[in-house]
Amino acid sequence: MNIFVVNCGSSSLKYQLIDSVTEKVIAKGLCERIGIDGKLTHNPTGKDKFEETVDMPDHKTAVSLVLKALTDEAHGVIKDLSEIGAVGHRIVHGGEKFAKSVVIDDGVMAAIEECNDLAPLHNPANLIGISACKALMPQTPMVAVFDTAFHQTMPKKAYLYGVPYEYYNDYKVRKYGFHGTSHSFVSKRLLQLIGKESGPSKVIICHLGNGSSITAVKDGCSVDTSMGFTPLDGLIMGTRSGSIDPAVVQYLASKLDISLDEVIDILNKKSGVDGISGVSSDFRDLESASNDGNERATVALEMFAYRAAQYIGSYAAAMNGVDAIAFTAGIGENNATVRKMICSYLGYLGFELDEEANSKRGEEIMLSTADSKLKVYVIPTNEELAIARETLELIK
Ligand code: ADP
């Protein structure tokens, strides 16, 4: 069966069509600038890429253009829409309402809408994507896969903030965590690799990309994670500050004579390694600037690795040990320098780096030497495949 995986943003729509038997991508692509003008980039496997600048006033138009591309005679990959067995939608926020993926019905849509306040930029766009697909494929089953769901197993001591309890009760202020689909996918694979798919286990997943988060996974369940109420919390990221003293927000608003919203915008979009280095949010640029002697680029890399090592240490403490660690996402899969910098803090856990293995990138690798007590791996993440698997599981 073919599963259509949809990731709808406020002005974009990313998609993949995945064959659930072979787990191969049949086609993938992206609609950009929805509501502004519109551009479709469609990559059918084994055929030429198709690009089209075309008016996309709304997401329904974007979805219909994608479905047209998928069934087109020249660059299509299926004959008609009956070859799409199900649709899997990536949904950013499921609040406390969703601890796992669900088949979408009217009640589920209403519940996702109730979480809009928690992700005002993302959830409404995700809902528009569902409605657009439903309108064009009314008989096709649809599944919602949430970024937050995997972390719903965190205990209260991990997810509550030290603020008056009524803010949790009344306004749902708590840690939710994100990147759940990736943390779940990679932790399952890591547990396979270390032969601990059942029984007790303690692993830490480092999802290091533009957005980064680290999760402690005990016996297969998330017990703590570095992102919080929003994805701004935790690690220093490409352009996000990660955790800072909240008093800085008010202080900067006063010094710069700007609103709290504007400060939060700076913390989201102009901070992180980009803000520190003044060079770039991309770790390839940072590395080359650092190699050229740029001190701020060097300190940005050091801060990133230091904070990551702090989270690993705190989660090893929280779980009273750690069997294995996995690096994943753009930086975790590809950047040997950053991996080595983080690994340099792990000697106390009985870890030794296999330098030659670390020089590889973009594939599954064991980074630890054969004698190393702590096993460390690189495991490529694949959120679309994870969504396709969850979707298939639920509609079977
Ligand atoms: P996002 O959170 O947007 O999905 P990614 O997971 O793609 O981000 O991570 C982006 C980061 O990964 C960038 O800093 C980039 O330097 C790094 N990265 C991605 N691909 C490569 C690559 N092929 N080689 C080296 N670094 C890479």
Short mmCIF file of C-alpha atoms and ligand atoms in Angstrom, two decimals:
data_model
loop_
_atom_site.label_atom_id
_atom_site.label_comp_id
_atom_site.label_asym_id
_atom_site.label_seq_id
_atom_site.Cartn_x
_atom_site.Cartn_y
_atom_site.Cartn_z
CA MET A 1 0.00 0.00 0.00
CA ASN A 2 1.15 3.56 -0.72
CA ILE A 3 1.10 6.02 2.16
CA PHE A 4 1.01 9.74 1.49
CA VAL A 5 2.92 11.56 4.26
CA VAL A 6 2.07 15.23 4.65
CA ASN A 7 3.87 17.88 6.71
CA CYS A 8 1.98 21.14 6.44
CA GLY A 9 3.50 24.44 7.58
CA SER A 10 1.90 27.88 7.51
CA SER A 11 3.10 28.60 3.96
CA SER A 12 4.61 25.26 2.94
CA LEU A 13 3.70 21.63 2.43
CA LYS A 14 6.26 18.83 2.34
CA TYR A 15 5.18 15.40 1.16
CA GLN A 16 6.39 11.90 0.45
CA LEU A 17 4.64 8.96 -1.12
CA ILE A 18 6.02 5.79 0.49
CA ASP A 19 5.47 2.17 -0.50
CA SER A 20 4.67 0.54 2.83
CA VAL A 21 5.93 -2.87 1.70
CA THR A 22 9.37 -1.89 0.43
CA GLU A 23 9.47 1.28 2.58
CA LYS A 24 10.92 3.06 -0.47
CA VAL A 25 10.07 6.66 -1.37
CA ILE A 26 8.11 6.68 -4.62
CA ALA A 27 8.02 10.47 -4.86
CA LYS A 28 8.68 13.42 -2.63
CA GLY A 29 8.38 17.14 -2.91
CA LEU A 30 7.58 20.53 -1.53
CA CYS A 31 5.09 23.35 -2.07
CA GLU A 32 6.48 26.72 -1.02
CA ARG A 33 5.07 30.23 -0.65
CA ILE A 34 1.47 29.04 -0.30
CA GLY A 35 -0.77 32.11 0.03
CA ILE A 36 1.97 34.36 -1.39
CA ASP A 37 2.54 33.11 -4.95
CA GLY A 38 3.52 29.43 -5.07
CA LYS A 39 6.15 26.95 -6.21
CA LEU A 40 5.97 23.17 -6.52
CA THR A 41 9.09 20.98 -6.58
CA HIS A 42 8.23 17.34 -7.30
CA ASN A 43 10.83 14.55 -7.27
CA PRO A 44 9.46 11.27 -8.66
CA THR A 45 11.89 8.41 -8.00
CA GLY A 46 13.46 7.25 -11.26
CA LYS A 47 12.05 10.15 -13.28
CA ASP A 48 13.13 13.74 -13.88
CA LYS A 49 12.46 16.38 -11.26
CA PHE A 50 9.47 18.60 -12.04
CA GLU A 51 9.33 22.25 -10.94
CA GLU A 52 6.46 24.62 -11.45
CA THR A 53 5.85 28.22 -10.40
CA VAL A 54 2.12 28.25 -9.99
CA ASP A 55 -0.50 30.22 -8.09
CA MET A 56 -1.22 28.59 -4.70
CA PRO A 57 -3.72 30.82 -2.92
CA ASP A 58 -4.37 28.16 -0.24
CA HIS A 59 -3.37 24.70 1.01
CA LYS A 60 -6.25 22.98 -0.79
CA THR A 61 -4.86 24.23 -4.10
CA ALA A 62 -1.38 23.07 -3.05
CA VAL A 63 -2.66 19.57 -2.18
CA SER A 64 -4.57 19.33 -5.46
CA LEU A 65 -1.43 20.33 -7.40
CA VAL A 66 0.59 17.67 -5.57
CA LEU A 67 -2.05 15.00 -6.29
CA LYS A 68 -2.08 16.10 -9.93
CA ALA A 69 1.73 15.78 -10.07
CA LEU A 70 1.58 12.33 -8.46
CA THR A 71 -0.91 11.10 -11.09
CA ASP A 72 0.47 13.03 -14.08
CA GLU A 73 1.31 11.02 -17.18
CA ALA A 74 4.83 12.44 -17.57
CA HIS A 75 6.13 12.88 -14.01
CA GLY A 76 3.53 10.95 -12.04
CA VAL A 77 4.14 7.74 -10.11
CA ILE A 78 0.61 6.35 -9.70
CA LYS A 79 -2.34 5.98 -12.08
CA ASP A 80 -5.01 7.48 -9.87
CA LEU A 81 -5.75 8.43 -6.26
CA SER A 82 -7.14 4.97 -5.44
CA GLU A 83 -3.46 3.92 -5.24
CA ILE A 84 -3.06 6.05 -2.11
CA GLY A 85 -4.14 3.76 0.72
CA ALA A 86 -3.83 6.24 3.58
CA VAL A 87 -2.53 9.66 4.55
CA GLY A 88 -0.25 10.28 7.53
CA HIS A 89 -0.22 13.85 8.81
CA ARG A 90 2.57 15.25 10.94
CA ILE A 91 0.97 17.30 13.72
CA VAL A 92 3.18 19.45 15.92
CA HIS A 93 1.21 19.65 19.15
CA GLY A 94 -1.09 17.13 20.74
CA GLY A 95 -0.89 18.68 24.22
CA GLU A 96 -1.88 16.17 26.89
CA LYS A 97 -4.70 14.89 24.69
CA PHE A 98 -2.60 12.57 22.51
CA ALA A 99 -0.05 10.10 23.85
CA LYS A 100 0.04 8.25 20.53
CA SER A 101 -0.94 8.49 16.90
CA VAL A 102 -4.66 8.28 16.05
CA VAL A 103 -6.98 7.78 13.10
CA ILE A 104 -8.42 11.19 12.30
CA ASP A 105 -12.15 11.82 12.75
CA ASP A 106 -14.13 14.96 13.63
CA GLY A 107 -13.46 14.49 17.35
CA VAL A 108 -9.70 14.25 16.75
CA MET A 109 -9.78 17.39 14.61
CA ALA A 110 -11.62 19.26 17.36
CA ALA A 111 -9.07 18.04 19.94
CA ILE A 112 -6.14 19.16 17.75
CA GLU A 113 -7.83 22.55 17.41
CA GLU A 114 -8.03 22.78 21.20
CA CYS A 115 -4.20 22.55 21.21
CA ASN A 116 -3.87 25.50 18.80
CA ASP A 117 -3.02 27.88 21.64
CA LEU A 118 0.04 25.77 22.44
CA ALA A 119 1.39 25.88 18.86
CA PRO A 120 -0.28 28.88 17.23
CA LEU A 121 1.96 28.87 14.15
CA HIS A 122 1.87 25.15 13.46
CA ASN A 123 -1.35 23.40 14.55
CA PRO A 124 -3.72 25.60 12.50
CA ALA A 125 -1.59 24.90 9.41
CA ASN A 126 -1.60 21.16 10.19
CA LEU A 127 -5.42 21.24 10.45
CA ILE A 128 -5.71 23.08 7.14
CA GLY A 129 -3.59 20.32 5.59
CA ILE A 130 -5.93 17.63 6.96
CA SER A 131 -9.03 19.46 5.70
CA ALA A 132 -7.49 19.97 2.26
CA CYS A 133 -6.64 16.25 1.96
CA LYS A 134 -10.08 15.22 3.25
CA ALA A 135 -11.81 17.41 0.70
CA LEU A 136 -9.85 15.84 -2.16
CA MET A 137 -9.72 12.24 -0.84
CA PRO A 138 -12.87 11.89 1.30
CA GLN A 139 -12.76 8.07 1.46
CA THR A 140 -9.05 7.71 2.29
CA PRO A 141 -8.21 6.99 5.96
CA MET A 142 -6.01 9.62 7.61
CA VAL A 143 -3.79 9.37 10.67
CA ALA A 144 -2.37 12.11 12.90
CA VAL A 145 1.20 11.58 14.17
CA PHE A 146 2.22 14.05 16.88
CA ASP A 147 5.66 15.54 17.63
CA THR A 148 4.75 15.66 21.31
CA ALA A 149 3.14 12.23 21.77
CA PHE A 150 6.29 10.19 22.51
CA HIS A 151 7.09 12.44 25.48
CA GLN A 152 3.72 11.98 27.18
CA THR A 153 5.32 9.21 29.28
CA MET A 154 7.49 11.76 31.15
CA PRO A 155 6.79 11.74 34.89
CA LYS A 156 5.40 14.82 36.59
CA LYS A 157 8.71 15.55 38.30
CA ALA A 158 10.25 15.97 34.84
CA TYR A 159 7.54 17.90 33.04
CA LEU A 160 6.34 20.37 35.66
CA TYR A 161 8.00 23.77 35.96
CA GLY A 162 8.68 25.33 39.33
CA VAL A 163 5.81 27.81 39.01
CA PRO A 164 2.47 27.95 40.87
CA TYR A 165 0.62 24.70 40.19
CA GLU A 166 -2.53 26.46 39.01
CA TYR A 167 -0.69 27.62 35.86
CA TYR A 168 -0.35 23.97 34.93
CA ASN A 169 -4.00 23.26 35.75
CA ASP A 170 -5.44 26.40 34.20
CA TYR A 171 -3.12 27.10 31.29
CA LYS A 172 -1.37 23.77 30.65
CA VAL A 173 2.05 25.32 31.30
CA ARG A 174 4.47 22.37 31.42
CA LYS A 175 7.24 20.73 29.43
CA TYR A 176 5.87 18.91 26.35
CA GLY A 177 8.98 18.15 24.30
CA PHE A 178 9.19 17.85 20.52
CA HIS A 179 10.90 15.79 17.76
CA GLY A 180 9.02 12.84 19.32
CA THR A 181 8.66 10.95 16.04
CA SER A 182 12.42 11.08 15.53
CA HIS A 183 13.31 10.21 19.15
CA SER A 184 10.91 7.27 19.02
CA PHE A 185 12.21 6.01 15.63
CA VAL A 186 15.88 6.31 16.57
CA SER A 187 15.49 4.90 20.09
CA LYS A 188 13.70 1.81 18.71
CA ARG A 189 16.57 1.22 16.29
CA LEU A 190 19.17 1.82 19.00
CA LEU A 191 17.48 -0.72 21.28
CA GLN A 192 17.58 -3.24 18.39
CA LEU A 193 21.28 -2.56 17.86
CA ILE A 194 22.16 -3.14 21.51
CA GLY A 195 19.83 -6.14 21.82
CA LYS A 196 17.56 -4.54 24.43
CA GLU A 197 14.23 -4.33 22.61
CA SER A 198 12.55 -5.84 25.63
CA GLY A 199 13.51 -5.66 29.27
CA PRO A 200 15.18 -2.80 31.10
CA SER A 201 17.19 -0.26 29.10
CA LYS A 202 18.57 3.26 29.46
CA VAL A 203 19.45 5.22 26.32
CA ILE A 204 19.90 8.85 25.32
CA ILE A 205 18.97 10.18 21.86
CA CYS A 206 20.66 13.35 20.58
CA HIS A 207 18.62 14.81 17.70
CA LEU A 208 20.97 17.54 16.51
CA GLY A 209 19.73 19.57 13.54
CA ASN A 210 18.70 23.17 13.03
CA GLY A 211 16.39 22.48 15.91
CA SER A 212 18.02 20.19 18.45
CA SER A 213 16.81 18.18 21.40
CA ILE A 214 18.09 15.38 23.62
CA THR A 215 15.82 12.75 25.17
CA ALA A 216 16.30 10.25 27.96
CA VAL A 217 14.56 6.97 27.07
CA LYS A 218 14.09 4.41 29.83
CA ASP A 219 12.66 0.97 28.98
CA GLY A 220 11.59 2.37 25.60
CA CYS A 221 9.71 5.37 27.04
CA SER A 222 10.68 9.05 27.08
CA VAL A 223 11.36 10.08 30.69
CA ASP A 224 12.81 13.54 30.03
CA THR A 225 13.66 15.77 27.10
CA SER A 226 15.44 19.07 26.59
CA MET A 227 12.77 21.03 24.69
CA GLY A 228 10.03 22.39 26.88
CA PHE A 229 6.73 24.23 26.66
CA THR A 230 8.01 25.30 23.23
CA PRO A 231 10.94 24.22 21.04
CA LEU A 232 12.89 27.26 22.28
CA ASP A 233 14.06 25.48 25.43
CA GLY A 234 17.10 23.31 26.03
CA LEU A 235 20.13 23.07 23.75
CA ILE A 236 21.70 26.00 21.95
CA MET A 237 20.47 25.63 18.36
CA GLY A 238 21.01 27.11 14.89
CA THR A 239 19.12 30.31 15.63
CA ARG A 240 17.38 29.50 18.97
CA SER A 241 18.97 30.44 22.27
CA GLY A 242 17.94 27.31 24.16
CA SER A 243 17.48 27.68 27.94
CA ILE A 244 18.32 31.07 29.39
CA ASP A 245 17.48 32.86 32.63
CA PRO A 246 13.92 34.12 31.96
CA ALA A 247 14.79 37.42 33.66
CA VAL A 248 16.95 38.21 30.60
CA VAL A 249 13.77 38.51 28.53
CA GLN A 250 12.36 41.33 30.60
CA TYR A 251 15.79 42.99 30.97
CA LEU A 252 16.41 43.00 27.19
CA ALA A 253 12.90 44.29 26.47
CA SER A 254 13.63 47.23 28.73
CA LYS A 255 17.18 47.90 27.45
CA LEU A 256 16.24 47.62 23.77
CA ASP A 257 12.85 49.28 24.29
CA ILE A 258 11.06 46.49 22.48
CA SER A 259 8.11 44.27 23.35
CA LEU A 260 8.34 40.84 25.00
CA ASP A 261 7.14 39.34 21.71
CA GLU A 262 10.07 40.96 19.93
CA VAL A 263 12.55 39.58 22.47
CA ILE A 264 11.10 36.08 22.04
CA ASP A 265 11.42 36.53 18.28
CA ILE A 266 15.12 37.39 18.72
CA LEU A 267 15.58 34.32 20.94
CA ASN A 268 13.96 32.14 18.26
CA LYS A 269 15.40 33.57 15.07
CA LYS A 270 18.56 35.56 15.75
CA SER A 271 20.21 33.73 18.60
CA GLY A 272 21.86 30.33 19.01
CA VAL A 273 25.13 29.63 17.22
CA ASP A 274 24.11 32.13 14.55
CA GLY A 275 23.80 34.95 17.06
CA ILE A 276 26.95 33.98 18.93
CA SER A 277 29.18 33.52 15.88
CA GLY A 278 27.71 36.25 13.69
CA VAL A 279 28.63 33.85 10.87
CA SER A 280 25.79 31.40 10.23
CA SER A 281 23.34 28.98 11.76
CA ASP A 282 24.74 26.23 9.54
CA PHE A 283 27.38 24.09 11.25
CA ARG A 284 29.32 23.60 8.00
CA ASP A 285 29.87 27.38 7.80
CA LEU A 286 30.74 27.53 11.50
CA GLU A 287 33.29 24.79 11.18
CA SER A 288 35.04 26.39 8.24
CA ALA A 289 35.01 29.83 9.93
CA SER A 290 36.44 28.26 13.08
CA ASN A 291 39.16 26.54 11.02
CA ASP A 292 39.97 29.96 9.55
CA GLY A 293 40.53 31.30 13.05
CA ASN A 294 37.16 32.95 13.76
CA GLU A 295 37.01 32.93 17.58
CA ARG A 296 33.29 33.52 17.87
CA ALA A 297 32.60 30.58 15.55
CA THR A 298 34.88 28.44 17.73
CA VAL A 299 33.15 29.47 20.94
CA ALA A 300 29.72 28.85 19.34
CA LEU A 301 30.77 25.26 18.56
CA GLU A 302 32.19 24.84 22.06
CA MET A 303 29.00 26.13 23.66
CA PHE A 304 26.89 23.76 21.54
CA ALA A 305 28.98 20.72 22.51
CA TYR A 306 29.20 21.76 26.17
CA ARG A 307 25.44 22.16 26.54
CA ALA A 308 24.83 18.82 24.78
CA ALA A 309 27.30 17.11 27.14
CA GLN A 310 25.53 18.69 30.12
CA TYR A 311 22.18 17.23 29.04
CA ILE A 312 23.72 13.80 28.45
CA GLY A 313 25.26 13.93 31.92
CA SER A 314 22.05 15.03 33.59
CA TYR A 315 20.04 12.28 31.87
CA ALA A 316 22.61 9.63 32.75
CA ALA A 317 22.18 10.83 36.34
CA ALA A 318 18.38 10.89 36.08
CA MET A 319 18.30 7.27 34.84
CA ASN A 320 21.12 6.17 37.15
CA GLY A 321 23.18 5.07 34.15
CA VAL A 322 23.11 4.86 30.38
CA ASP A 323 23.63 1.82 28.12
CA ALA A 324 23.93 3.61 24.80
CA ILE A 325 23.68 6.99 23.09
CA ALA A 326 22.62 7.78 19.51
CA PHE A 327 23.36 10.85 17.42
CA THR A 328 20.89 11.72 14.68
CA ALA A 329 19.60 14.53 12.33
CA GLY A 330 21.67 16.87 10.12
CA ILE A 331 24.50 17.57 12.56
CA GLY A 332 24.37 14.27 14.45
CA GLU A 333 24.54 12.27 11.21
CA ASN A 334 27.05 14.39 9.32
CA ASN A 335 29.27 16.52 11.52
CA ALA A 336 32.23 14.48 12.80
CA THR A 337 33.83 17.50 14.50
CA VAL A 338 30.81 18.28 16.66
CA ARG A 339 30.32 14.60 17.51
CA LYS A 340 33.94 14.36 18.61
CA MET A 341 33.61 17.51 20.70
CA ILE A 342 30.56 16.11 22.51
CA CYS A 343 32.17 12.68 22.87
CA SER A 344 35.23 14.28 24.51
CA TYR A 345 33.05 14.76 27.64
CA LEU A 346 31.97 11.12 27.86
CA GLY A 347 35.11 9.42 29.15
CA TYR A 348 33.66 9.15 32.69
CA LEU A 349 30.91 6.91 31.28
CA GLY A 350 33.47 4.39 30.04
CA PHE A 351 33.38 5.67 26.47
CA GLU A 352 36.16 5.54 23.93
CA LEU A 353 35.81 7.02 20.43
CA ASP A 354 36.65 5.03 17.30
CA GLU A 355 38.19 7.89 15.32
CA GLU A 356 38.00 6.10 12.00
CA ALA A 357 34.33 5.25 12.41
CA ASN A 358 33.64 8.88 13.35
CA SER A 359 35.12 10.09 10.07
CA LYS A 360 32.20 8.54 8.16
CA ARG A 361 28.92 10.36 7.75
CA GLY A 362 25.29 9.98 6.80
CA GLU A 363 25.05 6.27 7.64
CA GLU A 364 24.51 3.97 10.59
CA ILE A 365 27.84 3.74 12.43
CA MET A 366 29.08 2.53 15.80
CA LEU A 367 31.29 5.34 17.13
CA SER A 368 32.47 3.54 20.24
CA THR A 369 35.40 1.13 20.18
CA ALA A 370 34.72 -2.56 20.76
CA ASP A 371 35.99 -2.25 24.39
CA SER A 372 33.98 0.84 25.18
CA LYS A 373 31.55 0.27 28.09
CA LEU A 374 29.15 2.88 26.75
CA LYS A 375 27.98 2.19 23.19
CA VAL A 376 27.53 5.24 20.97
CA TYR A 377 25.97 5.11 17.49
CA VAL A 378 25.03 7.36 14.61
CA ILE A 379 21.52 6.40 13.49
CA PRO A 380 19.99 8.33 10.58
CA THR A 381 16.50 9.51 11.44
CA ASN A 382 13.60 9.23 9.01
CA GLU A 383 10.52 11.02 10.31
CA GLU A 384 8.50 10.43 7.12
CA LEU A 385 9.09 6.69 7.25
CA ALA A 386 8.18 6.71 10.95
CA ILE A 387 4.91 8.49 10.10
CA ALA A 388 4.20 6.01 7.28
CA ARG A 389 4.81 3.05 9.63
CA GLU A 390 2.52 4.49 12.33
CA THR A 391 -0.15 5.23 9.73
CA LEU A 392 -0.07 1.70 8.33
CA GLU A 393 -0.18 0.21 11.83
CA LEU A 394 -3.34 2.15 12.70
CA ILE A 395 -5.36 1.52 9.56
CA LYS A 396 -4.55 -2.19 9.27
P1 ADP B 1 16.25 20.69 10.43
O1 ADP B 1 16.11 20.81 11.89
O2 ADP B 1 15.93 21.95 9.68
O3 ADP B 1 15.64 19.44 9.82
P2 ADP B 1 18.75 19.38 9.76
O4 ADP B 1 18.50 18.15 10.54
O5 ADP B 1 18.76 19.29 8.27
O6 ADP B 1 17.83 20.57 10.21
O7 ADP B 1 20.17 19.96 10.23
C1 ADP B 1 20.77 21.08 9.68
C2 ADP B 1 22.22 21.10 10.12
O8 ADP B 1 22.83 19.88 9.73
C3 ADP B 1 23.06 22.22 9.52
O9 ADP B 1 23.73 22.91 10.55
C4 ADP B 1 24.06 21.51 8.64
O10 ADP B 1 25.36 22.05 8.83
C5 ADP B 1 24.05 20.09 9.08
N1 ADP B 1 24.10 19.22 7.90
C6 ADP B 1 23.05 18.80 7.17
N2 ADP B 1 23.47 18.04 6.13
C7 ADP B 1 24.81 17.99 6.18
C8 ADP B 1 25.83 17.39 5.39
N3 ADP B 1 25.53 16.67 4.32
N4 ADP B 1 27.12 17.57 5.78
C9 ADP B 1 27.42 18.28 6.88
N5 ADP B 1 26.49 18.89 7.65
C10 ADP B 1 25.22 18.76 7.33
#
